[in-house]
Structures are given as C-alpha cells and as structure tokens.
Short mmCIF file of C-alpha atoms and ligand atoms in Angstrom, two decimals:
data_model
loop_
_atom_site.label_atom_id
_atom_site.label_comp_id
_atom_site.label_asym_id
_atom_site.label_seq_id
_atom_site.Cartn_x
_atom_site.Cartn_y
_atom_site.Cartn_z
CA MET A 1 15.41 -22.84 13.16
CA ASP A 2 15.04 -20.74 9.06
CA ASP A 3 18.35 -17.86 9.57
CA TRP A 4 14.87 -15.59 10.22
CA GLN A 5 13.03 -17.26 12.14
CA ARG A 6 16.31 -16.39 14.14
CA ILE A 7 15.85 -12.44 13.23
CA LEU A 8 13.06 -12.57 13.87
CA GLN A 9 12.96 -13.68 17.60
CA GLU A 10 15.37 -11.36 18.36
CA SER A 11 13.76 -8.71 17.78
CA LEU A 12 13.55 -5.44 19.78
CA ARG A 13 9.42 -5.70 21.89
CA THR A 14 9.88 -5.29 25.27
CA PRO A 15 10.10 -2.11 27.51
CA GLU A 16 13.40 -2.22 28.86
CA GLU A 17 14.55 -3.12 25.43
CA ILE A 18 13.01 -0.55 23.66
CA SER A 19 13.68 2.52 26.61
CA GLU A 20 16.58 1.34 26.67
CA ARG A 21 18.20 0.80 22.94
CA PHE A 22 16.44 4.64 22.50
CA GLY A 23 16.92 5.42 25.77
CA LEU A 24 13.57 6.78 26.70
CA ASP A 25 10.92 6.74 29.19
CA LEU A 26 10.78 3.56 30.25
CA GLU A 27 6.96 4.43 32.43
CA GLU A 28 6.92 6.33 28.51
CA VAL A 29 7.51 2.98 26.62
CA ARG A 30 5.22 1.14 28.87
CA LYS A 31 2.17 3.44 28.01
CA ILE A 32 2.60 2.72 24.53
CA SER A 33 3.25 -0.60 24.45
CA ARG A 34 0.59 -1.48 25.76
CA ALA A 35 -2.15 0.72 22.79
CA PHE A 36 -0.05 -0.97 21.18
CA LYS A 37 2.35 -3.57 20.81
CA ILE A 38 6.09 -2.76 19.78
CA GLN A 39 8.42 -4.88 17.63
CA ILE A 40 11.92 -3.96 15.35
CA THR A 41 13.68 -6.64 13.53
CA PRO A 42 17.06 -6.28 14.47
CA TYR A 43 18.27 -5.94 10.34
CA TYR A 44 15.20 -2.69 10.51
CA ALA A 45 16.93 -0.76 13.77
CA SER A 46 20.57 -1.73 12.59
CA LEU A 47 18.86 0.96 9.32
CA ILE A 48 18.27 3.25 12.43
CA ARG A 49 21.40 6.54 12.17
CA LYS A 50 20.24 8.68 14.22
CA LYS A 51 17.41 10.03 16.25
CA GLY A 52 14.47 10.58 14.92
CA ASP A 53 15.88 9.85 10.77
CA PRO A 54 13.13 8.98 8.15
CA ILE A 55 13.64 4.99 9.49
CA TYR A 56 13.81 5.38 13.51
CA LYS A 57 9.99 7.76 12.71
CA GLN A 58 9.03 4.42 11.37
CA VAL A 59 9.08 1.88 14.35
CA VAL A 60 10.43 2.95 17.09
CA PRO A 61 7.46 4.03 20.22
CA ASP A 62 6.24 8.57 21.04
CA VAL A 63 4.03 9.76 23.60
CA ALA A 64 2.91 11.75 20.59
CA GLU A 65 0.48 8.93 19.83
CA LEU A 66 -1.20 8.37 23.14
CA ALA A 67 -2.09 11.97 22.66
CA GLU A 68 -6.62 11.32 22.97
CA ASN A 69 -6.82 14.56 20.69
CA SER A 70 -8.23 13.84 17.63
CA GLY A 71 -8.28 10.25 15.08
CA GLU A 72 -10.44 7.11 15.00
CA ASP A 73 -10.02 3.85 15.48
CA ASP A 74 -11.15 2.14 12.42
CA PRO A 75 -11.40 5.54 10.27
CA LEU A 76 -13.01 3.28 6.73
CA GLU A 77 -15.14 1.15 9.32
CA GLU A 78 -13.81 -2.01 7.94
CA ASP A 79 -15.49 -3.68 10.61
CA LEU A 80 -19.04 -2.76 8.79
CA ASP A 81 -18.20 -4.10 5.63
CA SER A 82 -17.00 -7.46 7.63
CA PRO A 83 -20.10 -10.19 6.82
CA VAL A 84 -16.64 -12.74 8.38
CA PRO A 85 -14.38 -11.71 10.75
CA SER A 86 -11.15 -12.33 8.78
CA ILE A 87 -13.09 -10.83 5.81
CA VAL A 88 -13.44 -7.16 4.67
CA HIS A 89 -15.87 -6.96 1.08
CA ARG A 90 -15.87 -2.84 -0.33
CA TYR A 91 -15.82 -3.35 -3.55
CA PRO A 92 -17.64 -5.11 -6.42
CA ASP A 93 -15.43 -8.04 -7.83
CA ARG A 94 -12.39 -8.08 -5.29
CA VAL A 95 -11.95 -8.89 -1.11
CA LEU A 96 -9.50 -7.57 1.50
CA PHE A 97 -8.97 -11.36 3.44
CA LEU A 98 -6.77 -11.24 6.15
CA VAL A 99 -4.91 -13.74 7.47
CA SER A 100 -2.62 -13.16 10.01
CA HIS A 101 -2.42 -10.89 12.94
CA SER A 102 1.77 -9.84 13.69
CA CYS A 103 3.80 -8.00 11.39
CA ALA A 104 7.71 -8.27 11.14
CA SER A 105 7.87 -5.32 13.38
CA TYR A 106 5.04 -2.35 14.03
CA CYS A 107 4.58 0.69 11.62
CA ARG A 108 3.50 3.82 14.58
CA PHE A 109 0.97 5.73 11.89
CA CYS A 110 -0.85 1.80 11.17
CA THR A 111 -4.80 1.83 10.17
CA ARG A 112 -5.16 -0.86 11.35
CA LYS A 113 -3.43 -0.28 15.16
CA ARG A 114 -6.44 -1.79 16.83
CA LYS A 115 -6.05 -5.00 15.23
CA VAL A 116 -2.62 -5.73 14.76
CA GLY A 117 -0.51 -7.54 16.97
CA ASP A 118 -3.43 -8.96 18.37
CA ALA A 119 -4.46 -13.02 17.85
CA ASN A 120 -7.58 -12.58 18.59
CA LYS A 121 -8.45 -9.59 16.54
CA ILE A 122 -7.34 -11.88 12.95
CA HIS A 123 -7.46 -15.62 14.71
CA PRO A 124 -6.33 -18.16 12.38
CA ARG A 125 -9.85 -20.63 12.92
CA TYR A 126 -11.32 -17.18 11.58
CA ILE A 127 -9.14 -17.95 7.52
CA GLU A 128 -11.58 -20.94 7.15
CA ASP A 129 -14.90 -19.05 7.57
CA GLY A 130 -13.01 -16.30 5.28
CA LEU A 131 -11.79 -19.27 2.61
CA ASP A 132 -15.79 -20.50 2.95
CA TYR A 133 -16.80 -16.96 2.27
CA ILE A 134 -15.05 -17.02 -1.27
CA LYS A 135 -16.53 -19.69 -2.12
CA ASP A 136 -19.97 -18.56 -2.30
CA HIS A 137 -19.38 -15.37 -3.79
CA PRO A 138 -19.23 -16.02 -7.20
CA GLU A 139 -18.45 -12.22 -8.23
CA VAL A 140 -14.70 -12.85 -5.81
CA ARG A 141 -12.16 -12.79 -8.94
CA ASP A 142 -9.73 -11.01 -6.51
CA VAL A 143 -8.70 -11.93 -3.23
CA ILE A 144 -6.05 -9.81 -1.20
CA LEU A 145 -4.34 -11.57 0.88
CA SER A 146 -3.55 -9.06 3.93
CA GLY A 147 -3.31 -8.60 7.91
CA GLY A 148 -0.85 -8.54 9.60
CA ASP A 149 1.17 -8.78 6.70
CA PRO A 150 1.14 -12.66 5.16
CA LEU A 151 4.14 -14.03 5.07
CA ILE A 152 4.76 -13.94 8.69
CA LEU A 153 3.51 -17.49 8.64
CA SER A 154 4.97 -20.05 8.17
CA ASP A 155 5.71 -21.26 4.89
CA GLU A 156 3.39 -24.49 5.07
CA LYS A 157 0.62 -21.39 6.57
CA ILE A 158 1.36 -19.93 3.32
CA GLU A 159 0.92 -22.11 0.53
CA SER A 160 -1.88 -23.76 2.57
CA ILE A 161 -3.70 -20.72 1.77
CA VAL A 162 -3.01 -19.79 -1.23
CA SER A 163 -3.63 -22.85 -2.54
CA GLN A 164 -6.99 -22.99 -1.19
CA VAL A 165 -7.88 -19.56 -2.42
CA ARG A 166 -6.80 -20.80 -5.27
CA ALA A 167 -8.19 -24.02 -6.38
CA ILE A 168 -11.72 -22.16 -5.74
CA PRO A 169 -12.97 -21.92 -10.17
CA HIS A 170 -13.77 -18.47 -10.11
CA VAL A 171 -10.73 -16.65 -8.14
CA GLU A 172 -8.96 -15.56 -10.59
CA ILE A 173 -5.96 -13.19 -9.43
CA ILE A 174 -4.86 -13.84 -5.78
CA ARG A 175 -2.44 -9.99 -4.06
CA ILE A 176 -0.21 -10.52 -1.04
CA GLY A 177 -0.12 -6.89 0.77
CA THR A 178 3.78 -7.30 3.44
CA ARG A 179 6.24 -4.78 4.28
CA VAL A 180 8.13 -7.80 4.67
CA PRO A 181 10.82 -7.40 2.08
CA CYS A 182 11.73 -4.20 3.89
CA TYR A 183 11.46 -4.94 7.34
CA LEU A 184 12.45 -8.83 7.34
CA PRO A 185 14.47 -9.11 4.01
CA GLN A 186 15.60 -12.29 5.70
CA ARG A 187 12.57 -13.88 5.11
CA ILE A 188 12.37 -13.97 0.92
CA THR A 189 13.94 -17.57 1.19
CA GLU A 190 14.02 -20.01 -2.01
CA GLU A 191 11.86 -22.03 -0.47
CA LEU A 192 8.99 -19.46 -0.22
CA VAL A 193 9.13 -18.63 -3.40
CA ASN A 194 9.34 -21.67 -5.65
CA ARG A 195 6.39 -22.26 -3.53
CA LEU A 196 4.67 -19.00 -4.52
CA LYS A 197 5.25 -19.80 -8.01
CA LYS A 198 2.80 -22.43 -8.57
CA TYR A 199 -0.31 -21.04 -8.29
CA HIS A 200 0.30 -17.27 -10.42
CA PRO A 201 -1.46 -15.05 -11.33
CA LEU A 202 0.20 -14.40 -8.35
CA TYR A 203 0.95 -10.88 -7.35
CA ILE A 204 2.44 -8.44 -4.55
CA ASN A 205 2.52 -5.02 -2.74
CA VAL A 206 5.20 -4.31 -0.95
CA HIS A 207 5.66 -1.57 1.54
CA PHE A 208 8.34 0.40 1.58
CA ASN A 209 8.16 4.55 2.54
CA HIS A 210 12.01 5.68 2.34
CA PRO A 211 14.55 5.64 -0.26
CA ASP A 212 17.03 4.06 2.23
CA GLU A 213 14.99 1.08 3.08
CA ILE A 214 16.22 -0.36 -0.14
CA THR A 215 19.34 -1.90 0.71
CA PRO A 216 20.98 -4.73 -1.35
CA GLU A 217 18.95 -7.03 1.16
CA ALA A 218 15.95 -5.27 0.49
CA ALA A 219 17.44 -5.33 -3.52
CA ARG A 220 17.88 -9.40 -2.90
CA ALA A 221 14.01 -9.62 -1.70
CA LEU A 222 12.66 -8.35 -4.62
CA ASN A 223 15.24 -9.53 -7.14
CA MET A 224 13.89 -13.30 -5.47
CA LEU A 225 10.16 -12.21 -6.21
CA ALA A 226 11.12 -11.12 -9.60
CA ASP A 227 12.39 -13.79 -10.97
CA ALA A 228 9.65 -15.77 -10.30
CA GLY A 229 7.69 -14.00 -11.81
CA ILE A 230 5.99 -12.54 -9.61
CA PRO A 231 5.45 -8.94 -10.17
CA LEU A 232 5.89 -6.30 -7.47
CA GLY A 233 4.29 -3.28 -6.94
CA ASN A 234 4.60 -0.22 -4.49
CA GLN A 235 2.49 1.36 -1.85
CA THR A 236 3.87 4.37 0.15
CA VAL A 237 2.19 6.42 3.42
CA LEU A 238 2.73 9.65 2.54
CA LEU A 239 3.76 10.74 6.51
CA LYS A 240 5.38 14.02 7.93
CA GLY A 241 8.97 15.05 8.54
CA ILE A 242 9.75 11.03 6.79
CA ASN A 243 8.68 11.16 3.20
CA ASP A 244 6.41 14.88 2.74
CA ASP A 245 9.08 15.82 0.29
CA VAL A 246 9.56 15.73 -3.72
CA GLU A 247 13.24 14.94 -3.79
CA THR A 248 12.14 11.39 -1.27
CA MET A 249 9.83 10.89 -3.13
CA ARG A 250 11.38 10.95 -6.06
CA LYS A 251 14.50 9.20 -4.53
CA LEU A 252 12.17 5.57 -3.23
CA MET A 253 10.21 5.83 -6.58
CA GLN A 254 13.36 5.61 -8.65
CA LYS A 255 14.77 3.58 -6.76
CA LEU A 256 12.24 1.40 -5.99
CA LEU A 257 11.91 0.86 -10.43
CA THR A 258 15.34 -0.36 -10.48
CA VAL A 259 13.95 -3.55 -8.23
CA ARG A 260 11.51 -4.26 -10.27
CA VAL A 261 9.04 -2.47 -8.70
CA ARG A 262 6.24 0.03 -10.43
CA PRO A 263 4.73 2.16 -7.32
CA TYR A 264 1.29 1.71 -6.95
CA TYR A 265 0.11 3.86 -4.57
CA ILE A 266 0.80 7.01 -2.76
CA TYR A 267 -1.61 6.52 0.43
CA GLN A 268 -2.55 9.82 2.19
CA ALA A 269 -1.92 9.04 6.08
CA ASP A 270 -5.33 7.47 7.34
CA TYR A 271 -6.99 9.46 10.13
CA VAL A 272 -5.48 6.94 12.93
CA LYS A 273 -5.69 7.19 16.71
CA GLY A 274 -2.27 7.84 17.83
CA THR A 275 -1.08 9.26 14.32
CA GLU A 276 -2.47 12.86 14.35
CA HIS A 277 1.98 13.68 14.52
CA PHE A 278 2.18 11.67 11.00
CA ARG A 279 -0.65 13.43 8.93
CA THR A 280 0.58 15.57 5.96
CA THR A 281 -1.43 18.21 4.83
CA VAL A 282 -3.61 17.22 1.25
CA GLU A 283 -1.81 20.35 -0.70
CA LYS A 284 1.81 18.37 0.16
CA GLY A 285 0.58 15.04 -1.29
CA LEU A 286 -1.23 16.86 -5.06
CA GLU A 287 2.64 18.99 -4.57
CA ILE A 288 4.18 15.36 -4.43
CA TYR A 289 2.13 14.40 -7.33
CA GLN A 290 2.95 17.34 -9.16
CA GLY A 291 6.82 16.86 -8.63
CA LEU A 292 6.55 13.49 -10.11
CA ARG A 293 4.86 13.40 -13.07
CA GLY A 294 6.41 14.54 -15.68
CA TRP A 295 9.61 15.54 -14.11
CA THR A 296 10.38 11.50 -14.47
CA SER A 297 9.55 7.69 -16.04
CA GLY A 298 6.04 8.22 -16.14
CA LEU A 299 5.70 4.06 -15.06
CA ALA A 300 7.66 6.00 -11.35
CA VAL A 301 4.18 7.36 -10.45
CA PRO A 302 2.16 5.96 -8.05
CA GLN A 303 -1.55 7.09 -8.27
CA TYR A 304 -2.33 9.46 -5.01
CA VAL A 305 -5.51 8.35 -3.49
CA ILE A 306 -7.28 8.92 0.19
CA ASP A 307 -8.86 5.94 1.26
CA ALA A 308 -12.21 8.27 2.36
CA PRO A 309 -12.81 7.83 5.96
CA GLY A 310 -16.34 6.44 6.81
CA GLY A 311 -15.75 3.50 4.02
CA GLY A 312 -16.63 5.15 0.78
CA GLY A 313 -12.69 3.45 -0.78
CA LYS A 314 -9.39 4.74 -1.34
CA ILE A 315 -10.05 7.56 -3.94
CA PRO A 316 -8.10 9.19 -6.46
CA LEU A 317 -6.31 12.90 -6.33
CA ILE A 318 -4.76 14.38 -9.38
CA PRO A 319 -4.30 18.30 -9.30
CA GLU A 320 -6.28 19.97 -11.88
CA TYR A 321 -4.59 19.99 -15.03
CA VAL A 322 -7.38 20.81 -17.10
CA GLN A 323 -7.54 24.83 -17.05
CA SER A 324 -11.21 25.59 -19.76
CA ILE A 325 -13.61 22.88 -20.78
CA THR A 326 -15.55 24.29 -24.04
CA ASP A 327 -17.28 22.84 -26.78
CA GLU A 328 -14.59 24.89 -29.19
CA LYS A 329 -11.07 24.21 -27.12
CA VAL A 330 -9.78 22.40 -23.85
CA VAL A 331 -6.99 24.72 -21.90
CA MET A 332 -4.93 22.59 -20.52
CA ARG A 333 -1.53 22.54 -18.49
CA ASN A 334 1.63 20.18 -18.65
CA TYR A 335 3.75 19.39 -16.45
CA ALA A 336 6.21 22.52 -16.32
CA GLY A 337 3.56 24.46 -16.04
CA GLU A 338 2.61 25.98 -19.53
CA ILE A 339 -0.55 26.24 -21.16
CA PHE A 340 -1.07 24.20 -24.52
CA VAL A 341 -4.18 23.95 -26.48
CA TYR A 342 -6.33 21.08 -27.73
CA PRO A 343 -8.94 21.86 -30.76
CA GLN A 344 -12.61 19.84 -29.00
CA VAL A 345 -13.89 17.43 -31.96
CA LYS A 346 -16.50 19.65 -33.85
CA ARG A 347 -20.06 18.09 -32.60
CA ALA A 348 -23.35 18.14 -34.96
CA LYS A 349 -25.53 21.12 -34.18
CA ARG A 350 -29.42 20.65 -33.33
CA ARG A 351 -30.78 22.61 -35.89
CA LYS A 352 -33.04 20.76 -38.50
CA PRO A 353 -32.04 18.64 -40.35
CA ARG A 354 -30.51 19.58 -44.02
CA PRO A 355 -30.72 16.54 -46.85
CA GLN A 356 -27.56 15.05 -46.60
CA PRO A 357 -26.53 14.35 -49.99
CA PRO A 358 -25.53 11.26 -51.40
CA CYS A 359 -22.15 9.20 -49.36
CA TYR A 360 -20.08 7.07 -51.77
CA ALA A 361 -17.41 5.11 -50.26
CA GLY A 362 -13.73 6.64 -50.83
CA GLU A 363 -14.99 10.04 -52.13
CA SER A 364 -13.48 11.86 -48.94
CA GLN A 365 -9.80 9.70 -49.29
CA ARG A 366 -9.98 11.92 -53.25
CA ILE A 367 -9.46 15.15 -52.19
C1 PLP B 401 -7.52 -1.51 -1.17
C2 PLP B 401 -8.87 -1.76 -0.64
C3 PLP B 401 -8.74 -3.33 -1.63
C4 PLP B 401 -7.51 -3.00 -3.03
O1 PLP B 401 -8.43 -1.85 -4.05
P1 PLP B 401 -7.78 -2.08 -5.71
O2 PLP B 401 -7.69 -0.21 -6.15
O3 PLP B 401 -8.09 -2.62 -6.00
O4 PLP B 401 -5.84 -1.45 -5.31
C5 PLP B 401 -9.41 -4.24 -1.53
N1 PLP B 401 -10.62 -3.57 -1.14
C6 PLP B 401 -10.48 -3.20 0.38
C7 PLP B 401 -11.05 -3.45 0.95
C8 PLP B 401 -9.34 -2.66 0.20
O5 PLP B 401 -9.07 -1.73 1.65
S1 SF4 B 402 3.10 -3.89 7.96
FE1 SF4 B 402 1.73 -3.04 8.01
S2 SF4 B 402 -0.13 -4.04 8.94
FE2 SF4 B 402 2.03 -3.45 9.79
S3 SF4 B 402 1.97 -2.30 11.52
FE3 SF4 B 402 3.03 -2.01 9.27
S4 SF4 B 402 1.09 -0.98 8.42
FE4 SF4 B 402 0.05 -2.13 10.25
#
C-alpha cells in the first residue's frame, strides 16, 4: 500500500471518531453524517490550530448544516444538462466528466453535497457512457475531469480514463479539477506525475481556500505537477469566516503564485441546502476583487464569478470602474479611486457626404 493510501485509510470518518476528536455531541454528528458524508485526512486535521479556525470550519461538521430553511439540492440544475449521468454539458465546446464519487476529505460547503460520497450517484460504469458521449460529440474540444475528486482513483484507473479521452481526436485539451494537493498532497507521487505527463496538453485546477493550506507538503506536490509541465490554476470558494476578507485573500493569491499556481476563479458560494452559514453577500466578493486588482500583481487576481442558479453558467462580476461613456470621453476610476479621462476616437458624423480630396500615399506623414 502506498503512503497516501495509508493516510487516506486513517482518515477520521465515523461519528464516534469525529465527536471524540472535536468534542462534539455524538447524536448530532450522527445526524449530520446521514445527510452528508464526513471525512478528514489526518494530514488536513493536523493543520487545525484551534476549534473554529478556517481549516476546522471547512471539514468539521456543524449543526447549521441541518437547517432546512433555504438552499437547493441542485442549485446549478446540473441534472438538466446531464445527457448521461457522468456528463454535464452546459457550454458549447466543453463538458464536465464526473469520474469519481469520492474525495480525500469532504468540504462542508460542497455544491455537489447530494452526489459526492455516494457510490450510486457517480458509478464507475457511467464512465463508459461518458466516453461514448464525448466520442459522439465532435464539438467537445475541452474535457474537464471532475467528481468527486479524480485523483483519489488509482494510478491505473486515472491513466486509463485520461488516455481514453486523449485518444478522441477532437478533444484538444484535458483538465483535471482536484482538491488532493490541499487535502492529501502525499498522493502526488512520481509515479502519478510520470503517467499524467504523457497526455499533454493537460491542465490541473486545484482548490485552496486559505493561505494556511499552502504547507511545505502542498508546495512539494504543486511543484512536482508544475515540473511535469502541467499548468496549474486555482479555484477558491468565498466562505464566511474562512476567507471573506481582503487581507486573507491577498495572502492566499500571493502564496499560490510562489508555488506556481495561477489564481483562476473566486466563486461566490452556491445556494446549496445546508450551506447557508458559509454564504457572504455579493458586495463582499466585489470588495475583495477591488482589494486585489491594482494593489497586487495582476497574476494574483482571479475572476470573481457566480455560478448562476438555474443553470446559467458562470457569470463574472466586476466592480464598476467605468463612471460614464459618451461620444467624447470615457470617465474611469483607477484601483485607488482616482478619476481619469480617456478621449474617445472621433467618429464620423452622419451628415451629407462631402466630396473627398484625393489621397496621396504618405501624405499624412509629411506634416
Ligand atoms: C465550470 C464549468 C465548466 C468550465 O468552465 P470554464 O469557465 O471554461 O473554466 C464547464 N462546464 C460546467 C458545467 C461548469 O460548471
Ligand atoms: S473536494 Fe470538491 S467535490 Fe469534494 S467535497 Fe470538496 S468541493 Fe465537494
């Protein structure tokens, strides 16, 4: 057994283990675990410094998850865009391919709460159907392996899926979405990386939400992936009490760049049942974007997006930098709030056409 498999096996998962380790009411933990799987790798649990800190909140269950007052089971209506159970085909040229039903640890705010951790929802036999669907749809040039977490599968299984997708002539790029470098960085091994790098162009998007998650172990995993020529992006979820302030987000984005990860998206938390306690206002997201843009490297500024409820896809939100646009000028404010004016290009007025003088090559340069 590999080191990472042993670590994964030693994860905290039973209500008894969880309630004992974190001093929680056993009956409550049992109730929560029936609604959404609980699992925490010993590695990630070791990053917790105190009860209720940003690491703790992401994985330790809270009774607030049982609140039924608001939120949807499938806010993004992914099921309506699923021609086969393992495929979400929402955009014209790319698909999500759900290949795994497990994660290394379970995020309490997960959008796919009702799917992950349940072997019957994302079953291995659906992988065949997914491959057939992609083969039958020549417009699909970008395949995003997702789940669950694809990198929780065995080396053989991962390579089998990636190689079969790569063999489809119209698939130009393959992406993998994974939280493994954050929850279980030991899973990024020489063996895995050597297998993956045979299938370029391959991109990996990782998921870090707090600067404390970027440990020496995570840095090692990320550098190995980058050394294999895999461009790395990061997706962060904006979460109340975890990263909903400019200072934390700026530190996170800057730290990601030091381990060769380019921040890609900050997601507004989805409207999912049992995650209300993690949601922030949209103004908070705009404030964070504004606190990054211009104040630090442009490379450290991800897009802030809302995955629109009802299946509208990701919609970017940008604070208002343009104050007014007329035919004469554009009035803008910069990152620090100072006002600047850009003169518009003169547009030909639509009056009656006047006879034009003959034009000689080079004339305009003579003056
Ligand atoms: C996020 C997402 C994608 C990928 O979107 P990009 O903006 O290209 O990264 C594709 N399909 C679905 C259903 C998604 O939710
Ligand atoms: S790693 Fe991703 S799929 Fe798994 S629980 Fe977290 S958010 Fe959900």
